[in-house]
C-alpha positions in Angstrom: -29.0 -148.0 27.3 -28.6 -150.8 25.3 -25.7 -151.0 26.7 -27.2 -152.9 30.1 -27.6 -155.9 27.9 -24.5 -157.2 26.7 -22.0 -159.5 28.5 -19.2 -157.1 27.3 -20.8 -154.3 28.2 -21.9 -155.8 32.1 -18.1 -156.4 32.0 -17.1 -153.0 31.4 -19.3 -151.7 34.1 -18.1 -153.4 36.3 -14.5 -152.3 35.7 -15.6 -149.2 36.7 -17.6 -150.2 38.7 -13.9 -151.6 40.8 -12.8 -148.5 39.8 -14.5 -146.8 41.4 -14.5 -149.1 44.6 -10.3 -147.8 44.0 -11.1 -144.2 44.0 -13.2 -144.3 46.8 -10.9 -146.1 49.1 -7.9 -144.2 47.7 -10.2 -141.1 48.9 -10.1 -142.7 52.8 -6.2 -142.5 52.9 -6.2 -139.1 52.1 -8.5 -138.4 54.8 -7.2 -140.0 56.6 -3.8 -137.9 56.0 -5.2 -134.9 56.5 -7.0 -135.9 59.4 -3.1 -136.0 61.2 -2.5 -133.2 59.3 -5.3 -130.6 61.1 -4.3 -133.2 65.0 -0.7 -131.6 63.7 -1.7 -128.4 62.5 -3.7 -128.1 66.1 -1.3 -128.9 68.7 0.9 -126.6 67.4 -1.0 -124.1 67.0 -1.9 -124.7 71.6 1.5 -126.1 72.3 4.0 -123.6 70.2 1.5 -120.3 70.3 -1.0 -120.1 72.6 1.3 -121.6 75.0 4.7 -120.0 73.8 2.3 -116.6 73.6 1.6 -117.7 77.4 5.5 -117.4 78.9 6.0 -115.0 76.8 3.1 -113.4 79.1 4.8 -114.4 82.0 8.4 -113.1 81.1 6.9 -109.5 80.2 5.3 -109.2 84.2 8.5 -110.3 85.6 9.9 -107.2 83.5 7.7 -104.7 84.5 8.0 -106.2 88.8 11.5 -105.0 88.8 10.2 -102.1 87.3 8.3 -101.7 90.1 10.4 -102.4 91.9 13.0 -99.7 90.9 10.8 -96.7 90.8 9.4 -97.8 94.1 13.0 -99.1 96.2 15.6 -97.4 93.8 17.8 -101.1 93.5 16.8 -104.6 94.6 19.2 -106.8 96.8 21.4 -109.1 94.8 19.3 -111.9 96.6 16.1 -110.3 94.7 17.7 -110.0 91.7 18.7 -113.8 92.2 15.2 -114.8 92.7 13.9 -112.4 89.8 16.4 -113.8 87.5 16.2 -117.7 88.5 12.1 -117.5 88.1 13.0 -115.6 84.2 15.4 -118.3 83.3 12.5 -121.4 84.5 9.8 -119.1 82.4 12.6 -119.3 79.3 12.9 -122.9 79.1 9.8 -124.1 79.2 10.0 -121.5 75.9 12.8 -123.4 74.8 9.9 -126.3 74.6 8.1 -124.5 72.2 8.8 -125.2 68.1 10.9 -121.8 67.4 10.5 -120.1 64.3 14.7 -119.1 62.7 12.7 -115.5 63.8 11.8 -116.3 67.2 15.2 -117.9 67.5 17.2 -114.5 67.1 15.0 -112.6 68.9 14.8 -114.8 71.8 19.1 -114.5 71.9 19.0 -111.3 71.6 16.0 -111.0 75.4 18.3 -113.2 76.7 20.8 -111.1 76.3 19.8 -108.4 77.2 17.9 -110.3 80.3 21.7 -111.4 81.1 22.9 -107.0 80.5 20.2 -106.6 83.1 20.3 -108.7 86.6 24.6 -107.8 85.6 23.5 -104.2 86.3 21.6 -104.5 89.0 24.1 -106.3 90.8 26.6 -103.5 90.1 23.5 -101.2 90.9 24.1 -99.4 87.4 21.1 -97.6 85.4 19.1 -100.6 83.5 15.9 -98.7 82.4 17.3 -99.0 78.5 17.9 -102.5 79.3 14.8 -102.9 80.1 12.7 -101.2 77.2 15.1 -103.2 75.0 13.7 -106.7 76.5 9.7 -105.6 76.1 11.1 -104.8 72.7 12.0 -108.1 71.4 9.2 -109.9 74.0 6.9 -107.9 71.5 8.6 -108.8 68.6 8.4 -113.0 69.7 4.7 -112.1 70.2 4.0 -110.3 67.0 5.4 -113.6 65.6 3.4 -115.9 67.6 -0.2 -114.1 65.8 1.9 -114.8 62.4 2.7 -118.2 62.6 -0.7 -119.5 64.6 -1.6 -117.4 61.2 -0.6 -119.2 59.1 -1.5 -123.1 60.9 -5.5 -121.4 60.6 -4.2 -121.1 56.8 -3.2 -123.8 56.7 -6.3 -125.4 58.4 -8.8 -123.5 56.7 -6.7 -125.1 52.9 -7.3 -128.6 54.2 -10.7 -129.0 55.0 -11.8 -127.4 52.0 -9.6 -130.3 50.1 -11.0 -131.9 52.6 -15.4 -131.1 51.7 -14.1 -131.2 48.1 -12.9 -135.3 47.7 -16.0 -136.1 49.7 -18.3 -133.6 46.8 -16.4 -136.2 45.1 -16.9 -139.2 46.1 -20.3 -139.1 47.0 -20.7 -138.1 42.5 -19.1 -141.3 42.5 -21.0 -143.9 44.8 -23.9 -142.0 42.8 -23.1 -142.7 39.3 -21.9 -146.5 40.8 -25.9 -147.0 42.0 -27.4 -145.8 38.8 -25.0 -148.8 36.4 -25.9 -151.0 39.4 -29.4 -150.6 39.2 -29.2 -150.2 35.6 -27.7 -153.4 35.4 -30.0 -155.3 37.7 -33.4 -153.6 35.5 -31.6 -155.3 33.1 -31.2 -158.4 34.2 -34.9 -158.4 35.6 -36.4 -157.3 32.0 -34.1 -160.3 30.4 -35.5 -162.7 33.1 -39.4 -161.7 32.6 -39.0 -161.6 28.6 -37.5 -165.3 28.6 -40.4 -166.6 30.7 -42.7 -165.9 28.2 -44.5 -168.9 26.6 -43.1 -169.6 23.1 -47.1 -169.0 21.8 -47.2 -165.7 23.0 -43.8 -164.1 20.5 
């Protein structure tokens, strides 16, 4: 511990402590960035995945309603067709306001083309059972995409949490080291003062 009695070594220790403070400040900025990333990821899980899944469920329910009406009545009046597809359009617009991946866009475009064919077929009185089944296939694909993208986002949040935990542990270790340096310097200063107060005749 002789280094604690030397002014140059104290200067080096001071530089080291300054470095520790800079690292801690940098870590604090990193944690703020991580917090923003976590907030963005959680918002995306809710707005772009959970809400999108709820819209897919609504679209599926409307198609099931059309299917049940056809099974029970054999046909749907033009007025009812317009009512059903007005609802489908409203749900589709809400779905389009979520963040779509390229794969999602491809399947949703296919879904919209199929529902357009269903509407035209119902107005013309033709059999649309095959188109309805194809629409359900596209909705299933879209639902699978929501699950896959949500899993990606959860993996991203897990990595952010792990990084933040590692930074926190590193920061604690630096603070402990800094505390030990400060204690060593203070102890050395007190010792020097105590020795200087010893009467000359006792030396």
